[in-house]
XYZ file of C-alpha atoms in Angstrom:
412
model
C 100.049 66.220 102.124
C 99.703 62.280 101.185
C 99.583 60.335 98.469
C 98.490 57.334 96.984
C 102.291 56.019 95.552
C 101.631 57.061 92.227
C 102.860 61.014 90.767
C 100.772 63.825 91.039
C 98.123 62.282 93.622
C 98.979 63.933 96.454
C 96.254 65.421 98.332
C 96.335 68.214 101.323
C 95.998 65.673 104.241
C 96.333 68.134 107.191
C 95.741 72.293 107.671
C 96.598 74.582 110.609
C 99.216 72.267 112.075
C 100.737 74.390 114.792
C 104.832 73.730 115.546
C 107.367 72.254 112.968
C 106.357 68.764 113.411
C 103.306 66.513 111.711
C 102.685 62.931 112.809
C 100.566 61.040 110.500
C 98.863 58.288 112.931
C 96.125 56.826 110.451
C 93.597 59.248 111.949
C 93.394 60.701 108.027
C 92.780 57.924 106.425
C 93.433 57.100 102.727
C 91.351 55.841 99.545
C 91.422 52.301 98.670
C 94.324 51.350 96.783
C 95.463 48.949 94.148
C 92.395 49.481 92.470
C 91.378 47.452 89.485
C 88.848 47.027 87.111
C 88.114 43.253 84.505
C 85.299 43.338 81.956
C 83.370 40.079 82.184
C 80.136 38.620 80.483
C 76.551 39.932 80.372
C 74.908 42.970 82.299
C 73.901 45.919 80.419
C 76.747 48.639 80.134
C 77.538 49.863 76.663
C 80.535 48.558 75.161
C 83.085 50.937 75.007
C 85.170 52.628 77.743
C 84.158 53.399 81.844
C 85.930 55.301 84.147
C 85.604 54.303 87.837
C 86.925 55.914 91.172
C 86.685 54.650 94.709
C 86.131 56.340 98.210
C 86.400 54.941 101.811
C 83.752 55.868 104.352
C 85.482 55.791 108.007
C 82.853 57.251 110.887
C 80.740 59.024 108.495
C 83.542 61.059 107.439
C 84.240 60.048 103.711
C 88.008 60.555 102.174
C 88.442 61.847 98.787
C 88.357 59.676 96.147
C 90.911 57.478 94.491
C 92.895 57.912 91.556
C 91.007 57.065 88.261
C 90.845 53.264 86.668
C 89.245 52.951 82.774
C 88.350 49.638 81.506
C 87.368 48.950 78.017
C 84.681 46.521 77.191
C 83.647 44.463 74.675
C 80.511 43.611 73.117
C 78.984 41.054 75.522
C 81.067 42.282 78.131
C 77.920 43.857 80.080
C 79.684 44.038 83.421
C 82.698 45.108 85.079
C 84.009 43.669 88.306
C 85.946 45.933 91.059
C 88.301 44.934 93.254
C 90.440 46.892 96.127
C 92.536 46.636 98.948
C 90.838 47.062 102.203
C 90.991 50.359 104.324
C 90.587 49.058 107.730
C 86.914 50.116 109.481
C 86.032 51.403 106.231
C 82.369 51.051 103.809
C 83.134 52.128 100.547
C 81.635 54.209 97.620
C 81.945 53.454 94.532
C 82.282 56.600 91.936
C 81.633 55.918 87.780
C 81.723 57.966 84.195
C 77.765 58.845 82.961
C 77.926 57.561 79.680
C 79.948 54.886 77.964
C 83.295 56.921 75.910
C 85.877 56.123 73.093
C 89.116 56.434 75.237
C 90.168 57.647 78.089
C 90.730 61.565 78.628
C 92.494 61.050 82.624
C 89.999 63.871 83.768
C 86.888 62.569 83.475
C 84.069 63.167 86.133
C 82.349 60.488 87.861
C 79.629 60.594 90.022
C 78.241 58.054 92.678
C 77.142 54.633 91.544
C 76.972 52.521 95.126
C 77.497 53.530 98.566
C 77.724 51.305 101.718
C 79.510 48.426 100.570
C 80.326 46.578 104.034
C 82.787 43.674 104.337
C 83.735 43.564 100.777
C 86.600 44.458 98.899
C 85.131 43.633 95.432
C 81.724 44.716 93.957
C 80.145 44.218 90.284
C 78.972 46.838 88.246
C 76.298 45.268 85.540
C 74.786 48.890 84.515
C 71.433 48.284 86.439
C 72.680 50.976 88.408
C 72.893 54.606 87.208
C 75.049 57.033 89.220
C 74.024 60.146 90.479
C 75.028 63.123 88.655
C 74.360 65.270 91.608
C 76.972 63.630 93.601
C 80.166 64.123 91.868
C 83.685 62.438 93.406
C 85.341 64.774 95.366
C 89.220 65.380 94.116
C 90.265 66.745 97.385
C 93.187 69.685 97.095
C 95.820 68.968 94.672
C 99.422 69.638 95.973
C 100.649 73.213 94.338
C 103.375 72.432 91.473
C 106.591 74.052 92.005
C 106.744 78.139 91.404
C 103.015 78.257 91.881
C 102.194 80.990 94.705
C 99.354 80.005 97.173
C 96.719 82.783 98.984
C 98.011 85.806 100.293
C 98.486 85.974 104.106
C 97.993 89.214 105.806
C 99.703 88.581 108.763
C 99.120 89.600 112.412
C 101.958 92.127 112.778
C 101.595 95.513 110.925
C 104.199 98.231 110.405
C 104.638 100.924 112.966
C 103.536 103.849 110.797
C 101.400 103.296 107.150
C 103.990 104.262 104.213
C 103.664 105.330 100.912
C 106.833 104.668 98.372
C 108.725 103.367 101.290
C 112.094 101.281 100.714
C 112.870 97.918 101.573
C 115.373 94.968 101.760
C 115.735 91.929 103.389
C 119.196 91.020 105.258
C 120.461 88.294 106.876
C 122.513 89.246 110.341
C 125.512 87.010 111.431
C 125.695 86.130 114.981
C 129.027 85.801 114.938
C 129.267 82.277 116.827
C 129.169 78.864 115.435
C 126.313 78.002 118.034
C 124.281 80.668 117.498
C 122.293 81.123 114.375
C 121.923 83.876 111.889
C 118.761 85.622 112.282
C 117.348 87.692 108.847
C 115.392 90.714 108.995
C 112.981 93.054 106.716
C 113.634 96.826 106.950
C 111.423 98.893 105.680
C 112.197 102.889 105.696
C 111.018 106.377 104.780
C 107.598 106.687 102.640
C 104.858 109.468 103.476
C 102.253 109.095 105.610
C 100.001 110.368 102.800
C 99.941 112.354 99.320
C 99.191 115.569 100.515
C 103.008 116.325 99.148
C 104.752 116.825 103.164
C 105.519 114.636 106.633
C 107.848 112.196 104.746
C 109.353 109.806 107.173
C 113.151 109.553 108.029
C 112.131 107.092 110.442
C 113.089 102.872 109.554
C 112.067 99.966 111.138
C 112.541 96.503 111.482
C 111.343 93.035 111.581
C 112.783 89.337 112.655
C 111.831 87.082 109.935
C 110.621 83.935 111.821
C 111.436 80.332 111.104
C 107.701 79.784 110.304
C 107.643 82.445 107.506
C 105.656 85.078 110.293
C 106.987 88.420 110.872
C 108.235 89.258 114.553
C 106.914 92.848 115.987
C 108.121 96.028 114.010
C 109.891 97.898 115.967
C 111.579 101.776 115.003
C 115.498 101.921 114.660
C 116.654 105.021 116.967
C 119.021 105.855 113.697
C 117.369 108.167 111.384
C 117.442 109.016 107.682
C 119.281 112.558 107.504
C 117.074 113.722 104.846
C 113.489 112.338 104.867
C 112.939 110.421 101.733
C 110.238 108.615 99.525
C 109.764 106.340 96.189
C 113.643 105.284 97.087
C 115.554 102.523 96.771
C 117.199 101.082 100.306
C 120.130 98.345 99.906
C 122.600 96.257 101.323
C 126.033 95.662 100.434
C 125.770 92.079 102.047
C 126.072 89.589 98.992
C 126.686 92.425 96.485
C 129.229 89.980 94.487
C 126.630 87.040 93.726
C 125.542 87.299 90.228
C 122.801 84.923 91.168
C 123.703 82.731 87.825
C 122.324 79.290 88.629
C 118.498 79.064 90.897
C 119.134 75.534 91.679
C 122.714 76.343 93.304
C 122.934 78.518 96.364
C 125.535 81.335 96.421
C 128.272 80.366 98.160
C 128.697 82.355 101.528
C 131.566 84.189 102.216
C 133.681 83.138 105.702
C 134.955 80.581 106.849
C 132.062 79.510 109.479
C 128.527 80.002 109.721
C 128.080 82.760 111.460
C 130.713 85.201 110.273
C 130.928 87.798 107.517
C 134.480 89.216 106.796
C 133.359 92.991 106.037
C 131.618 95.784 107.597
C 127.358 95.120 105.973
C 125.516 98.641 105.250
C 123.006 99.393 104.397
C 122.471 101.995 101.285
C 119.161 104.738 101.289
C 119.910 105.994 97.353
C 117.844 109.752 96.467
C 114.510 109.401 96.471
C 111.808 112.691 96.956
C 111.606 114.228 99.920
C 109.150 116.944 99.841
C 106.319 117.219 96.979
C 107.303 120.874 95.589
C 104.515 121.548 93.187
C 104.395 122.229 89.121
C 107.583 120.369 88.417
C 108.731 118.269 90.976
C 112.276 116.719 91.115
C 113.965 114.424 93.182
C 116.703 114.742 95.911
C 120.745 113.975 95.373
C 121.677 112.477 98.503
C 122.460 109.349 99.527
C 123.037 107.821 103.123
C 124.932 104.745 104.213
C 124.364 103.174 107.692
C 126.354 100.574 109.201
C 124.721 97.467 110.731
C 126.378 96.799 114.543
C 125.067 94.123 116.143
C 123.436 90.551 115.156
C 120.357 91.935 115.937
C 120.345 93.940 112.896
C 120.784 96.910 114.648
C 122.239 99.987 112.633
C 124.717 102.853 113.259
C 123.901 106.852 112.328
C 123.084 107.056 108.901
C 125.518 109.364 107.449
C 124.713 111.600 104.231
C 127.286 110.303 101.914
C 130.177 113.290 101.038
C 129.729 112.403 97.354
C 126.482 111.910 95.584
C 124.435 112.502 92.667
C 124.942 115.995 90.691
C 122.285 118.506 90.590
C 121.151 117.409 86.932
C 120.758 113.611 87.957
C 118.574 114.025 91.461
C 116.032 111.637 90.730
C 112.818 109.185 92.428
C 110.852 106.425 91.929
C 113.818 104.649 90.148
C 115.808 101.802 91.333
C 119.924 100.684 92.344
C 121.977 98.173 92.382
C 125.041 97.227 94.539
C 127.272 94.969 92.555
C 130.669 94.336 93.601
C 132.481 97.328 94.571
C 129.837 99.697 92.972
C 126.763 101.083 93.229
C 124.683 101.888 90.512
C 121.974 104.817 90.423
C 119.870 103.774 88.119
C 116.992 106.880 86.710
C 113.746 107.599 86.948
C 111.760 110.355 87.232
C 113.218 113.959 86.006
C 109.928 116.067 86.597
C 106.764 115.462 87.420
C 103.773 117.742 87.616
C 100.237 117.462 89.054
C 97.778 115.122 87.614
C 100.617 114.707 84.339
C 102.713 112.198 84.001
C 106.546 112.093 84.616
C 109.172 113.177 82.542
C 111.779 110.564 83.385
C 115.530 110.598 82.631
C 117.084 108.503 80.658
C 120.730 108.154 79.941
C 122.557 108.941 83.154
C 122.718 105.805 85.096
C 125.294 106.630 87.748
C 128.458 104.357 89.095
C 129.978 104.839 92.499
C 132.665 102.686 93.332
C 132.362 102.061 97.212
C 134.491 101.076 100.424
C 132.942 99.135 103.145
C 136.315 99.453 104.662
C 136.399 102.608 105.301
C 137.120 104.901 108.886
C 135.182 107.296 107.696
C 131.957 106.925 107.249
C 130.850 110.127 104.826
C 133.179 108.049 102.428
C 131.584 104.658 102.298
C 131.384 106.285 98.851
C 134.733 107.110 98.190
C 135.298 109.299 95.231
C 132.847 110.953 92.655
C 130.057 109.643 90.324
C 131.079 107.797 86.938
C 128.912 107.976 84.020
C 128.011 104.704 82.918
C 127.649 103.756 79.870
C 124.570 101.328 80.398
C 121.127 103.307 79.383
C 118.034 102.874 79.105
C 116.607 101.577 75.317
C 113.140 103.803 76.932
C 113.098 106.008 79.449
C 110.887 104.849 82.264
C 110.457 105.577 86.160
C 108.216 104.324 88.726
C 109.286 100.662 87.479
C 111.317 97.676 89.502
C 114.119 95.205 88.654
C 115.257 91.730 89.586
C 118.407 89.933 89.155
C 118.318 86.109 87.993
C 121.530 84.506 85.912
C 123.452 86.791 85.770
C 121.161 89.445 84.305
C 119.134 92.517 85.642
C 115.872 93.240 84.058
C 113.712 96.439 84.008
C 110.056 95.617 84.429
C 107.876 97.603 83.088
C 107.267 101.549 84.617
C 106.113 105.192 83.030
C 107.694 106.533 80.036
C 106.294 109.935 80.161
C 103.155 109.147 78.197
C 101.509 106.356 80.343
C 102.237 103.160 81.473
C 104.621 100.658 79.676
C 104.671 96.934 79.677
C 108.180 96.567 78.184
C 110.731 94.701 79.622
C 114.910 95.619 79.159
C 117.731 93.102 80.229
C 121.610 93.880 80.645
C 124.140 91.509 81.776
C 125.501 91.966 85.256
């Protein structure tokens, strides 16, 4: 993108650049600049106010047009004079308002008055001209503001296998060496293949997020779930302790050089459905930890965890947090028939505290469930949560009676 100097005028100068690097030679050229615009006597224009814009013309291939310039004129003021800095090789267009206004909106359309102008880099406007409505300035493509999301991508590289209710996280590996950099991956694991209610996938694979924003190849991890699992949540205790407070600080990362991480990383699969079982469908109990081995993101056995959720609080299509030393189950669905909707749980989220220390790895969870006393003000399922300063918020979901658009928040 370039601009003309002045906020909010930058314009998309360049698309499909390939590499990391952009070298603006003057190929893409600009509009004039320094653009001004001085009332003076007779000619035939209305008094009032006139909005103006410029364009340059370089080998037939116009640019877009300048930022706006009103002038205000007076009775006998029948003409206003342009003037411009020169774009080298350039002829110039010349862009103005329709009809005369009261003040100046900053928005206003103009269309073309002159065209052609050779050698010059000031040209009169007396009103014996009248633009061409049919041939409006062109604005060019405004720089997004900040938070605004662009066009969805679909990118070259697709998933191994198509999953329904699959789980996912993103983790960053360390290499463990000051010269070699981290590298983050996407892992994406379990789902069924379709909803005919069996074939749910214990597989999970992974991909290498690429310094470009692309995806490398998915490939399948030769660990496998223990229990095949859908509509679950899958976790990582990496960064567990940021309470991601303040968006315009990064967390702070834990060792002492890039690189490093001073803990065993797992990764968490949390209950989940693994089988559709007809009238009243319920969720699973278990819950599998696997360790990750190697910087590239490679991961251990998953092992079914020796303590998990109690027959009354197997649940799916709910959510889970990892926050500190704990892990929090948080509900969702209790039962679910055919074409109903869900009867979802409601007060039993459920608090593991957990050991990434630990030799052995059933006990990565290391002692029973705690009841916790934070509940849901509606029971929901088949919703999703984000954490932002220091807060975790419930978005929307299925309450048992339909969909819901209400929104809970707890501090973390």
């Amino acid at each position: 993108n370039c601009a003309d100097g002045r906020p909010g005028t930058a314009r998309l100068l360049a698309t499909e650049v390939t590499g990391s690097c952009f070298t603006d030679d003057g190929t893409y050229f600009p509009a004039p600049g320094f653009v001004s615009a001085t009332p003076i006597a007779g000619g035939a224009l209305a008094a009032g106010v006139w909005v103006y814009r410029m364009t340059a013309v370089v080998d037939s291939v116009e640019s877009v047009a300048g930022y706006r310039v009103s002038v205000e004129t007076a009775a006998g003021e029948g003409s206003v004079t342009l003037s411009w800095n020169a774009v080298p090789g350039a002829t110039y267009n010349v862009y103005r308002t329709s009809a005369v206004a009261t003040e100046s909106t900053g928005d206003e359309d103009t269309f073309l008055l002159a065209s052609g102008l050779t050698g010059v880099t000031t040209w009169t406007d007396d009103g014996s001209a009248t633009p061409d409505t049919g041939v409006a300035a062109w604005d060019g493509i405004a720089v997004l503001p900040p938070g605004t999301l662009s066009l969805w991508t679909e990118l070259e590289e697709i998933l191994v296998e198509a999953r329904e209710g699959a789980g996912a996280v993103a983790l960053t590996v360390p290499s463990g060496s000051d010269s070699l950099g981290d590298k983050t991956y996407i892992f994406v694991g379990g789902g069924r293949p379709h909803a005919g209610g069996d074939g749910y996938f214990d597989t999970i694979e992974k991909a290498l997020v690429l310094e470009d924003g692309d995806l490398g190849a998915w490939t399948t991890e030769i660990a496998t779930f223990n229990v095949e699992r859908a509509f679950f949540p899958l976790l990582t205790t990496k960064n567990r302790d940021e309470t991601f407070w303040n968006p315009e600080t990064p967390p702070l990362e834990k060792g002492a050089t890039k690189g490093t991480w001073p803990e065993p990383i797992f990764l968490f699969a949390l209950a989940g459905d693994d089988l559709w079982s007809g009238v009243l469908n319920s969720g699973i109990q278990s819950i599998e930890a696997a360790l990750v081995t190697s910087p590239d993101g490679v991961l251990d056995a998953w092992h079914v965890q020796a303590y998990d959720l109690p027959m009354g609080r197997r649940t799916y299509a709910h959510d889970g947090l990892l926050i500190d030393d704990y892990l929090y189950c948080l509900p969702g669905v209790d039962q679910e028939g055919i074409a109903g909707e869900p009867s979802p749980l409601i007060n039993v989220t459920s608090r593991f505290p957990i050991d990434v220390f630990a030799t052995d790895l059933d006990y990565v969870i290391d002692t029973t469930y705690m009841s916790s006393n934070a509940q849901w003000t509606t029971a929901r399922s088949y919703y999703d949560i984000v954490r932002v300063n220091g807060y975790v918020y419930t978005m929307g979901g299925n309450d048992g009676t339909g969909p819901i658009a209400s929104i809970e928040s707890i501090p973390q």
